[in-house]
């Protein structure tokens, strides 16, 4: 998602919250509640993009709604721990972080990938990213910073286009082997990506190693292949109860639509 797209979404949602309090005979309470929720999530997305926090005035300008509306929503979000306030500035709070950690893109994926990601980083020095396909974007759900950190930030929760090596691996490579990026997307960065597959053969994630330009990619390709294979094998041998939501026995994981088989 581009920054412009995120800003537009935040503006539209928060405007909905600004008008929700006036009511509408056609929408009723359900419509008002939906507007408040949209506004709250739009504010949270704006705070995510600010990173180091933002004030009420800044958020009101970005969202295009009255400061009073923004202040009221922020007070409610602070009360439930989704936002924290420091010196009249707001940022995403710990409760939202805890809720986000409970999301599982595919049963057992993050647990299966944790050790292979760190081993790949240790063996190659590469920045390592585990991505899944969400709404025509590649979303990072696991990462380990490496030698490219000064050029491109490696962190969880980032969404990027499918023209990248990871995105092409998620969609299904046109030919066997790793998808390579030799500074095609970002100057100074080369990548190698391979799919991670579920036991039924579907592509559920992509594992990518990122190194500085000028390095030989063959050793990186081999290391990424070993790591993606380790994650795939771990998914195949995961116990059946991995399909349950962590910490809540018997509850199924929300539906996930992985990429089609390559």
PDB file of C-alpha atoms in Angstrom:
ATOM      1  CA  UNK A   1       0.000   0.000   0.000  1.00  0.00           C
ATOM      2  CA  UNK A   2       1.347   3.464  -0.819  1.00  0.00           C
ATOM      3  CA  UNK A   3       1.494   6.220   1.773  1.00  0.00           C
ATOM      4  CA  UNK A   4      -1.022   8.170  -0.310  1.00  0.00           C
ATOM      5  CA  UNK A   5      -3.422   5.226  -0.345  1.00  0.00           C
ATOM      6  CA  UNK A   6      -3.137   4.843   3.417  1.00  0.00           C
ATOM      7  CA  UNK A   7      -3.798   8.536   3.944  1.00  0.00           C
ATOM      8  CA  UNK A   8      -6.884   8.432   1.729  1.00  0.00           C
ATOM      9  CA  UNK A   9      -8.233   5.452   3.637  1.00  0.00           C
ATOM     10  CA  UNK A  10      -7.594   7.154   6.965  1.00  0.00           C
ATOM     11  CA  UNK A  11      -9.297  10.337   5.807  1.00  0.00           C
ATOM     12  CA  UNK A  12     -12.382   8.517   4.531  1.00  0.00           C
ATOM     13  CA  UNK A  13     -12.759   6.411   7.655  1.00  0.00           C
ATOM     14  CA  UNK A  14     -12.268   9.232  10.117  1.00  0.00           C
ATOM     15  CA  UNK A  15     -14.707  11.420   8.223  1.00  0.00           C
ATOM     16  CA  UNK A  16     -17.230   8.659   8.658  1.00  0.00           C
ATOM     17  CA  UNK A  17     -16.608   8.802  12.403  1.00  0.00           C
ATOM     18  CA  UNK A  18     -17.041  12.541  12.380  1.00  0.00           C
ATOM     19  CA  UNK A  19     -20.555  12.281  10.970  1.00  0.00           C
ATOM     20  CA  UNK A  20     -21.538   9.184  12.909  1.00  0.00           C
ATOM     21  CA  UNK A  21     -22.662  11.068  15.955  1.00  0.00           C
ATOM     22  CA  UNK A  22     -25.331  12.989  13.998  1.00  0.00           C
ATOM     23  CA  UNK A  23     -27.231   9.793  13.142  1.00  0.00           C
ATOM     24  CA  UNK A  24     -29.185   8.900  10.061  1.00  0.00           C
ATOM     25  CA  UNK A  25     -32.719   7.512   9.991  1.00  0.00           C
ATOM     26  CA  UNK A  26     -31.695   5.085   7.262  1.00  0.00           C
ATOM     27  CA  UNK A  27     -28.510   3.855   8.973  1.00  0.00           C
ATOM     28  CA  UNK A  28     -29.618   3.691  12.609  1.00  0.00           C
ATOM     29  CA  UNK A  29     -27.403   2.534  15.440  1.00  0.00           C
ATOM     30  CA  UNK A  30     -25.647  -0.054  13.265  1.00  0.00           C
ATOM     31  CA  UNK A  31     -24.525   2.615  10.808  1.00  0.00           C
ATOM     32  CA  UNK A  32     -23.302   4.899  13.596  1.00  0.00           C
ATOM     33  CA  UNK A  33     -21.371   2.076  15.226  1.00  0.00           C
ATOM     34  CA  UNK A  34     -19.764   1.125  11.941  1.00  0.00           C
ATOM     35  CA  UNK A  35     -18.704   4.730  11.367  1.00  0.00           C
ATOM     36  CA  UNK A  36     -17.086   4.950  14.796  1.00  0.00           C
ATOM     37  CA  UNK A  37     -15.179   1.694  14.245  1.00  0.00           C
ATOM     38  CA  UNK A  38     -13.973   2.822  10.827  1.00  0.00           C
ATOM     39  CA  UNK A  39     -12.833   6.120  12.280  1.00  0.00           C
ATOM     40  CA  UNK A  40     -10.998   4.420  15.151  1.00  0.00           C
ATOM     41  CA  UNK A  41      -9.156   2.016  12.868  1.00  0.00           C
ATOM     42  CA  UNK A  42      -8.276   4.837  10.482  1.00  0.00           C
ATOM     43  CA  UNK A  43      -6.739   6.792  13.346  1.00  0.00           C
ATOM     44  CA  UNK A  44      -4.781   3.704  14.388  1.00  0.00           C
ATOM     45  CA  UNK A  45      -3.458   3.318  10.845  1.00  0.00           C
ATOM     46  CA  UNK A  46      -2.419   6.986  10.815  1.00  0.00           C
ATOM     47  CA  UNK A  47      -0.600   6.526  14.124  1.00  0.00           C
ATOM     48  CA  UNK A  48       1.139   3.445  12.726  1.00  0.00           C
ATOM     49  CA  UNK A  49       2.489   5.497   9.842  1.00  0.00           C
ATOM     50  CA  UNK A  50       3.634   8.344  12.095  1.00  0.00           C
ATOM     51  CA  UNK A  51       5.644   5.869  14.157  1.00  0.00           C
ATOM     52  CA  UNK A  52       7.035   8.203  16.820  1.00  0.00           C
ATOM     53  CA  UNK A  53       3.632   9.641  17.653  1.00  0.00           C
ATOM     54  CA  UNK A  54       1.370  12.468  16.563  1.00  0.00           C
ATOM     55  CA  UNK A  55      -0.715  15.192  18.135  1.00  0.00           C
ATOM     56  CA  UNK A  56      -4.445  15.778  17.849  1.00  0.00           C
ATOM     57  CA  UNK A  57      -3.947  18.683  15.439  1.00  0.00           C
ATOM     58  CA  UNK A  58      -1.735  16.629  13.115  1.00  0.00           C
ATOM     59  CA  UNK A  59      -4.187  13.732  13.066  1.00  0.00           C
ATOM     60  CA  UNK A  60      -7.143  16.052  12.472  1.00  0.00           C
ATOM     61  CA  UNK A  61      -5.359  17.604   9.487  1.00  0.00           C
ATOM     62  CA  UNK A  62      -4.445  14.213   8.008  1.00  0.00           C
ATOM     63  CA  UNK A  63      -7.958  12.836   8.467  1.00  0.00           C
ATOM     64  CA  UNK A  64      -9.789  16.039   7.562  1.00  0.00           C
ATOM     65  CA  UNK A  65     -12.151  15.942  10.564  1.00  0.00           C
ATOM     66  CA  UNK A  66     -12.697  18.227  13.569  1.00  0.00           C
ATOM     67  CA  UNK A  67     -10.177  18.059  16.394  1.00  0.00           C
ATOM     68  CA  UNK A  68     -12.984  17.305  18.832  1.00  0.00           C
ATOM     69  CA  UNK A  69     -13.874  14.109  16.981  1.00  0.00           C
ATOM     70  CA  UNK A  70     -10.261  12.984  16.874  1.00  0.00           C
ATOM     71  CA  UNK A  71      -9.774  13.794  20.554  1.00  0.00           C
ATOM     72  CA  UNK A  72     -12.887  11.835  21.555  1.00  0.00           C
ATOM     73  CA  UNK A  73     -11.846   8.751  19.601  1.00  0.00           C
ATOM     74  CA  UNK A  74      -8.307   8.909  20.953  1.00  0.00           C
ATOM     75  CA  UNK A  75      -9.593   9.109  24.540  1.00  0.00           C
ATOM     76  CA  UNK A  76     -11.636   5.961  23.947  1.00  0.00           C
ATOM     77  CA  UNK A  77      -8.670   4.148  22.386  1.00  0.00           C
ATOM     78  CA  UNK A  78      -6.407   5.160  25.272  1.00  0.00           C
ATOM     79  CA  UNK A  79      -8.963   3.797  27.750  1.00  0.00           C
ATOM     80  CA  UNK A  80      -8.777   0.298  26.215  1.00  0.00           C
ATOM     81  CA  UNK A  81      -4.993   0.325  25.735  1.00  0.00           C
ATOM     82  CA  UNK A  82      -5.019   0.484  21.937  1.00  0.00           C
ATOM     83  CA  UNK A  83      -3.319   3.907  22.038  1.00  0.00           C
ATOM     84  CA  UNK A  84      -0.959   5.455  24.570  1.00  0.00           C
ATOM     85  CA  UNK A  85      -0.524   9.159  25.305  1.00  0.00           C
ATOM     86  CA  UNK A  86       2.753  10.840  26.219  1.00  0.00           C
ATOM     87  CA  UNK A  87       3.203  14.597  26.469  1.00  0.00           C
ATOM     88  CA  UNK A  88       0.091  15.314  24.388  1.00  0.00           C
ATOM     89  CA  UNK A  89       1.261  12.992  21.657  1.00  0.00           C
ATOM     90  CA  UNK A  90      -0.305   9.661  20.769  1.00  0.00           C
ATOM     91  CA  UNK A  91       1.041   6.433  19.384  1.00  0.00           C
ATOM     92  CA  UNK A  92      -0.072   2.814  18.989  1.00  0.00           C
ATOM     93  CA  UNK A  93      -0.463   1.143  22.389  1.00  0.00           C
ATOM     94  CA  UNK A  94       0.573  -2.189  23.898  1.00  0.00           C
ATOM     95  CA  UNK A  95      -2.860  -3.801  23.760  1.00  0.00           C
ATOM     96  CA  UNK A  96      -2.940  -3.438  19.980  1.00  0.00           C
ATOM     97  CA  UNK A  97       0.519  -5.013  19.795  1.00  0.00           C
ATOM     98  CA  UNK A  98      -0.624  -7.991  21.873  1.00  0.00           C
ATOM     99  CA  UNK A  99      -3.693  -8.494  19.688  1.00  0.00           C
ATOM    100  CA  UNK A 100      -1.585  -8.317  16.546  1.00  0.00           C
ATOM    101  CA  UNK A 101       0.781 -10.984  17.832  1.00  0.00           C
ATOM    102  CA  UNK A 102      -2.168 -13.395  18.077  1.00  0.00           C
ATOM    103  CA  UNK A 103      -2.847 -13.200  14.327  1.00  0.00           C
ATOM    104  CA  UNK A 104      -1.690 -16.334  12.512  1.00  0.00           C
ATOM    105  CA  UNK A 105      -1.561 -16.019   8.700  1.00  0.00           C
ATOM    106  CA  UNK A 106      -1.419 -19.807   8.319  1.00  0.00           C
ATOM    107  CA  UNK A 107      -1.590 -22.370  11.148  1.00  0.00           C
ATOM    108  CA  UNK A 108       1.873 -22.758  12.683  1.00  0.00           C
ATOM    109  CA  UNK A 109       3.659 -20.650  10.046  1.00  0.00           C
ATOM    110  CA  UNK A 110       5.401 -18.141  12.268  1.00  0.00           C
ATOM    111  CA  UNK A 111       6.526 -20.773  14.768  1.00  0.00           C
ATOM    112  CA  UNK A 112       7.805 -23.015  11.953  1.00  0.00           C
ATOM    113  CA  UNK A 113       9.753 -20.142  10.390  1.00  0.00           C
ATOM    114  CA  UNK A 114      11.357 -18.638  13.487  1.00  0.00           C
ATOM    115  CA  UNK A 115      14.506 -20.769  13.669  1.00  0.00           C
ATOM    116  CA  UNK A 116      15.100 -21.087   9.871  1.00  0.00           C
ATOM    117  CA  UNK A 117      14.906 -17.299   9.511  1.00  0.00           C
ATOM    118  CA  UNK A 118      17.560 -16.733  12.162  1.00  0.00           C
ATOM    119  CA  UNK A 119      19.781 -19.484  10.756  1.00  0.00           C
ATOM    120  CA  UNK A 120      19.552 -17.936   7.288  1.00  0.00           C
ATOM    121  CA  UNK A 121      20.569 -14.559   8.687  1.00  0.00           C
ATOM    122  CA  UNK A 122      23.498 -16.100  10.599  1.00  0.00           C
ATOM    123  CA  UNK A 123      24.736 -18.032   7.559  1.00  0.00           C
ATOM    124  CA  UNK A 124      24.531 -15.231   5.003  1.00  0.00           C
ATOM    125  CA  UNK A 125      24.267 -11.868   6.759  1.00  0.00           C
ATOM    126  CA  UNK A 126      21.182 -11.211   4.641  1.00  0.00           C
ATOM    127  CA  UNK A 127      18.117  -9.369   5.752  1.00  0.00           C
ATOM    128  CA  UNK A 128      15.439 -12.059   5.893  1.00  0.00           C
ATOM    129  CA  UNK A 129      11.718 -11.590   5.255  1.00  0.00           C
ATOM    130  CA  UNK A 130       8.792 -14.022   5.462  1.00  0.00           C
ATOM    131  CA  UNK A 131       5.795 -12.717   3.513  1.00  0.00           C
ATOM    132  CA  UNK A 132       2.200 -13.773   2.872  1.00  0.00           C
ATOM    133  CA  UNK A 133      -0.275 -12.685   0.217  1.00  0.00           C
ATOM    134  CA  UNK A 134      -2.937 -10.305   1.539  1.00  0.00           C
ATOM    135  CA  UNK A 135      -5.275  -8.273  -0.686  1.00  0.00           C
ATOM    136  CA  UNK A 136      -2.934  -8.127  -3.683  1.00  0.00           C
ATOM    137  CA  UNK A 137       0.029  -7.132  -1.534  1.00  0.00           C
ATOM    138  CA  UNK A 138       2.883  -9.031   0.076  1.00  0.00           C
ATOM    139  CA  UNK A 139       2.794  -8.560   3.861  1.00  0.00           C
ATOM    140  CA  UNK A 140       5.791  -9.240   6.094  1.00  0.00           C
ATOM    141  CA  UNK A 141       4.905 -11.558   8.993  1.00  0.00           C
ATOM    142  CA  UNK A 142       8.425 -12.518  10.059  1.00  0.00           C
ATOM    143  CA  UNK A 143      11.757 -10.765   9.631  1.00  0.00           C
ATOM    144  CA  UNK A 144      15.371 -10.620  10.790  1.00  0.00           C
ATOM    145  CA  UNK A 145      17.397  -7.470   9.949  1.00  0.00           C
ATOM    146  CA  UNK A 146      20.661  -7.952   8.096  1.00  0.00           C
ATOM    147  CA  UNK A 147      23.315  -6.134   6.103  1.00  0.00           C
ATOM    148  CA  UNK A 148      20.817  -4.123   4.024  1.00  0.00           C
ATOM    149  CA  UNK A 149      19.268  -2.425   7.060  1.00  0.00           C
ATOM    150  CA  UNK A 150      20.940   0.884   6.198  1.00  0.00           C
ATOM    151  CA  UNK A 151      19.287   0.816   2.758  1.00  0.00           C
ATOM    152  CA  UNK A 152      15.897  -0.772   3.384  1.00  0.00           C
ATOM    153  CA  UNK A 153      14.234  -1.275   6.757  1.00  0.00           C
ATOM    154  CA  UNK A 154      13.290  -4.872   7.511  1.00  0.00           C
ATOM    155  CA  UNK A 155      10.369  -5.233   9.922  1.00  0.00           C
ATOM    156  CA  UNK A 156       7.094  -7.067  10.412  1.00  0.00           C
ATOM    157  CA  UNK A 157       3.806  -5.596   9.244  1.00  0.00           C
ATOM    158  CA  UNK A 158       5.148  -3.886   6.121  1.00  0.00           C
ATOM    159  CA  UNK A 159       3.155  -4.389   2.909  1.00  0.00           C
ATOM    160  CA  UNK A 160       4.701  -4.053  -0.550  1.00  0.00           C
ATOM    161  CA  UNK A 161       3.887  -4.733  -4.174  1.00  0.00           C
ATOM    162  CA  UNK A 162       3.914  -8.025  -6.020  1.00  0.00           C
ATOM    163  CA  UNK A 163       6.556  -6.833  -8.493  1.00  0.00           C
ATOM    164  CA  UNK A 164       9.211  -7.686  -5.881  1.00  0.00           C
ATOM    165  CA  UNK A 165      10.992 -11.036  -5.658  1.00  0.00           C
ATOM    166  CA  UNK A 166       8.802 -12.006  -2.694  1.00  0.00           C
ATOM    167  CA  UNK A 167       5.643 -10.995  -4.523  1.00  0.00           C
ATOM    168  CA  UNK A 168       6.561 -13.011  -7.596  1.00  0.00           C
ATOM    169  CA  UNK A 169       7.368 -16.040  -5.443  1.00  0.00           C
ATOM    170  CA  UNK A 170       3.970 -15.716  -3.762  1.00  0.00           C
ATOM    171  CA  UNK A 171       2.138 -15.553  -7.079  1.00  0.00           C
ATOM    172  CA  UNK A 172       4.014 -18.612  -8.317  1.00  0.00           C
ATOM    173  CA  UNK A 173       7.335 -18.449 -10.181  1.00  0.00           C
ATOM    174  CA  UNK A 174       7.150 -18.991 -13.919  1.00  0.00           C
ATOM    175  CA  UNK A 175       9.985 -21.512 -13.759  1.00  0.00           C
ATOM    176  CA  UNK A 176      11.501 -23.710 -11.044  1.00  0.00           C
ATOM    177  CA  UNK A 177      14.052 -22.246  -8.697  1.00  0.00           C
ATOM    178  CA  UNK A 178      14.488 -18.994  -6.840  1.00  0.00           C
ATOM    179  CA  UNK A 179      13.073 -15.667  -7.992  1.00  0.00           C
ATOM    180  CA  UNK A 180      15.985 -13.226  -8.273  1.00  0.00           C
ATOM    181  CA  UNK A 181      16.031  -9.444  -8.053  1.00  0.00           C
ATOM    182  CA  UNK A 182      19.276  -7.774  -9.101  1.00  0.00           C
ATOM    183  CA  UNK A 183      18.554  -4.170  -8.091  1.00  0.00           C
ATOM    184  CA  UNK A 184      15.328  -4.304 -10.101  1.00  0.00           C
ATOM    185  CA  UNK A 185      13.245  -2.694  -7.344  1.00  0.00           C
ATOM    186  CA  UNK A 186      15.796  -0.856  -5.196  1.00  0.00           C
ATOM    187  CA  UNK A 187      19.287   0.304  -6.070  1.00  0.00           C
ATOM    188  CA  UNK A 188      21.945  -1.384  -3.995  1.00  0.00           C
ATOM    189  CA  UNK A 189      19.800  -4.363  -2.945  1.00  0.00           C
ATOM    190  CA  UNK A 190      19.630  -7.845  -4.498  1.00  0.00           C
ATOM    191  CA  UNK A 191      17.174 -10.536  -3.426  1.00  0.00           C
ATOM    192  CA  UNK A 192      16.464 -14.232  -3.738  1.00  0.00           C
ATOM    193  CA  UNK A 193      12.995 -15.566  -2.880  1.00  0.00           C
ATOM    194  CA  UNK A 194      11.407 -19.002  -2.795  1.00  0.00           C
ATOM    195  CA  UNK A 195       7.896 -20.194  -1.911  1.00  0.00           C
ATOM    196  CA  UNK A 196       6.994 -21.894   1.358  1.00  0.00           C
ATOM    197  CA  UNK A 197       4.389 -24.600   0.825  1.00  0.00           C
ATOM    198  CA  UNK A 198       1.654 -26.190   2.908  1.00  0.00           C
ATOM    199  CA  UNK A 199       1.420 -29.996   3.084  1.00  0.00           C
ATOM    200  CA  UNK A 200      -1.075 -29.979   0.177  1.00  0.00           C
ATOM    201  CA  UNK A 201       1.387 -28.127  -2.070  1.00  0.00           C
ATOM    202  CA  UNK A 202      -0.149 -24.669  -1.956  1.00  0.00           C
ATOM    203  CA  UNK A 203       2.101 -21.638  -1.614  1.00  0.00           C
ATOM    204  CA  UNK A 204       1.350 -20.074   1.749  1.00  0.00           C
ATOM    205  CA  UNK A 205       4.342 -17.740   2.096  1.00  0.00           C
ATOM    206  CA  UNK A 206       7.568 -16.590   0.485  1.00  0.00           C
ATOM    207  CA  UNK A 207      10.992 -16.508   2.118  1.00  0.00           C
ATOM    208  CA  UNK A 208      13.361 -13.816   0.883  1.00  0.00           C
ATOM    209  CA  UNK A 209      17.012 -13.060   1.558  1.00  0.00           C
ATOM    210  CA  UNK A 210      18.245  -9.526   0.803  1.00  0.00           C
ATOM    211  CA  UNK A 211      21.921  -8.603   0.386  1.00  0.00           C
ATOM    212  CA  UNK A 212      23.927  -5.660  -0.872  1.00  0.00           C
ATOM    213  CA  UNK A 213      24.538  -5.439  -4.594  1.00  0.00           C
ATOM    214  CA  UNK A 214      27.830  -6.892  -5.753  1.00  0.00           C
ATOM    215  CA  UNK A 215      27.625 -10.134  -3.810  1.00  0.00           C
ATOM    216  CA  UNK A 216      27.374 -13.489  -5.603  1.00  0.00           C
ATOM    217  CA  UNK A 217      23.789 -14.692  -5.393  1.00  0.00           C
ATOM    218  CA  UNK A 218      24.428 -18.428  -5.788  1.00  0.00           C
ATOM    219  CA  UNK A 219      25.333 -19.003  -2.104  1.00  0.00           C
ATOM    220  CA  UNK A 220      22.311 -16.906  -1.063  1.00  0.00           C
ATOM    221  CA  UNK A 221      19.993 -18.928  -3.309  1.00  0.00           C
ATOM    222  CA  UNK A 222      21.217 -22.163  -1.770  1.00  0.00           C
ATOM    223  CA  UNK A 223      20.772 -20.863   1.776  1.00  0.00           C
ATOM    224  CA  UNK A 224      17.271 -19.512   1.046  1.00  0.00           C
ATOM    225  CA  UNK A 225      16.313 -22.860  -0.521  1.00  0.00           C
ATOM    226  CA  UNK A 226      17.465 -24.700   2.609  1.00  0.00           C
ATOM    227  CA  UNK A 227      15.550 -22.311   4.871  1.00  0.00           C
ATOM    228  CA  UNK A 228      12.315 -22.394   2.856  1.00  0.00           C
ATOM    229  CA  UNK A 229      12.563 -26.174   2.732  1.00  0.00           C
ATOM    230  CA  UNK A 230      12.972 -26.287   6.513  1.00  0.00           C
ATOM    231  CA  UNK A 231       9.835 -24.190   7.003  1.00  0.00           C
ATOM    232  CA  UNK A 232       7.874 -26.345   4.543  1.00  0.00           C
ATOM    233  CA  UNK A 233       8.957 -29.522   6.347  1.00  0.00           C
ATOM    234  CA  UNK A 234       8.059 -28.041   9.720  1.00  0.00           C
ATOM    235  CA  UNK A 235       4.551 -27.241   8.473  1.00  0.00           C
ATOM    236  CA  UNK A 236       4.180 -30.807   7.200  1.00  0.00           C
ATOM    237  CA  UNK A 237       5.125 -32.287  10.573  1.00  0.00           C
ATOM    238  CA  UNK A 238       3.250 -29.816  12.785  1.00  0.00           C
ATOM    239  CA  UNK A 239       0.839 -31.485  15.246  1.00  0.00           C
ATOM    240  CA  UNK A 240      -2.865 -31.336  14.321  1.00  0.00           C
ATOM    241  CA  UNK A 241      -3.727 -28.961  17.168  1.00  0.00           C
ATOM    242  CA  UNK A 242      -1.696 -26.254  15.424  1.00  0.00           C
ATOM    243  CA  UNK A 243      -4.890 -25.573  13.493  1.00  0.00           C
ATOM    244  CA  UNK A 244      -6.443 -24.112  16.636  1.00  0.00           C
ATOM    245  CA  UNK A 245      -6.096 -20.490  17.673  1.00  0.00           C
ATOM    246  CA  UNK A 246      -3.109 -20.284  20.063  1.00  0.00           C
ATOM    247  CA  UNK A 247      -4.273 -20.348  23.668  1.00  0.00           C
ATOM    248  CA  UNK A 248      -7.894 -21.082  22.793  1.00  0.00           C
ATOM    249  CA  UNK A 249      -8.379 -24.864  22.457  1.00  0.00           C
ATOM    250  CA  UNK A 250     -10.965 -25.993  19.970  1.00  0.00           C
ATOM    251  CA  UNK A 251     -11.346 -22.667  18.172  1.00  0.00           C
ATOM    252  CA  UNK A 252     -10.437 -22.712  14.477  1.00  0.00           C
ATOM    253  CA  UNK A 253      -8.027 -20.262  12.947  1.00  0.00           C
ATOM    254  CA  UNK A 254      -9.751 -17.592  10.796  1.00  0.00           C
ATOM    255  CA  UNK A 255      -9.886 -18.497   7.128  1.00  0.00           C
ATOM    256  CA  UNK A 256      -6.796 -17.787   5.070  1.00  0.00           C
ATOM    257  CA  UNK A 257      -6.558 -17.760   1.299  1.00  0.00           C
ATOM    258  CA  UNK A 258      -3.005 -18.672   0.258  1.00  0.00           C
ATOM    259  CA  UNK A 259      -1.591 -18.219  -3.183  1.00  0.00           C
ATOM    260  CA  UNK A 260      -2.330 -20.898  -5.715  1.00  0.00           C
ATOM    261  CA  UNK A 261       0.108 -23.691  -6.380  1.00  0.00           C
ATOM    262  CA  UNK A 262       3.065 -22.531  -8.455  1.00  0.00           C
TER     263      UNK A 262
END
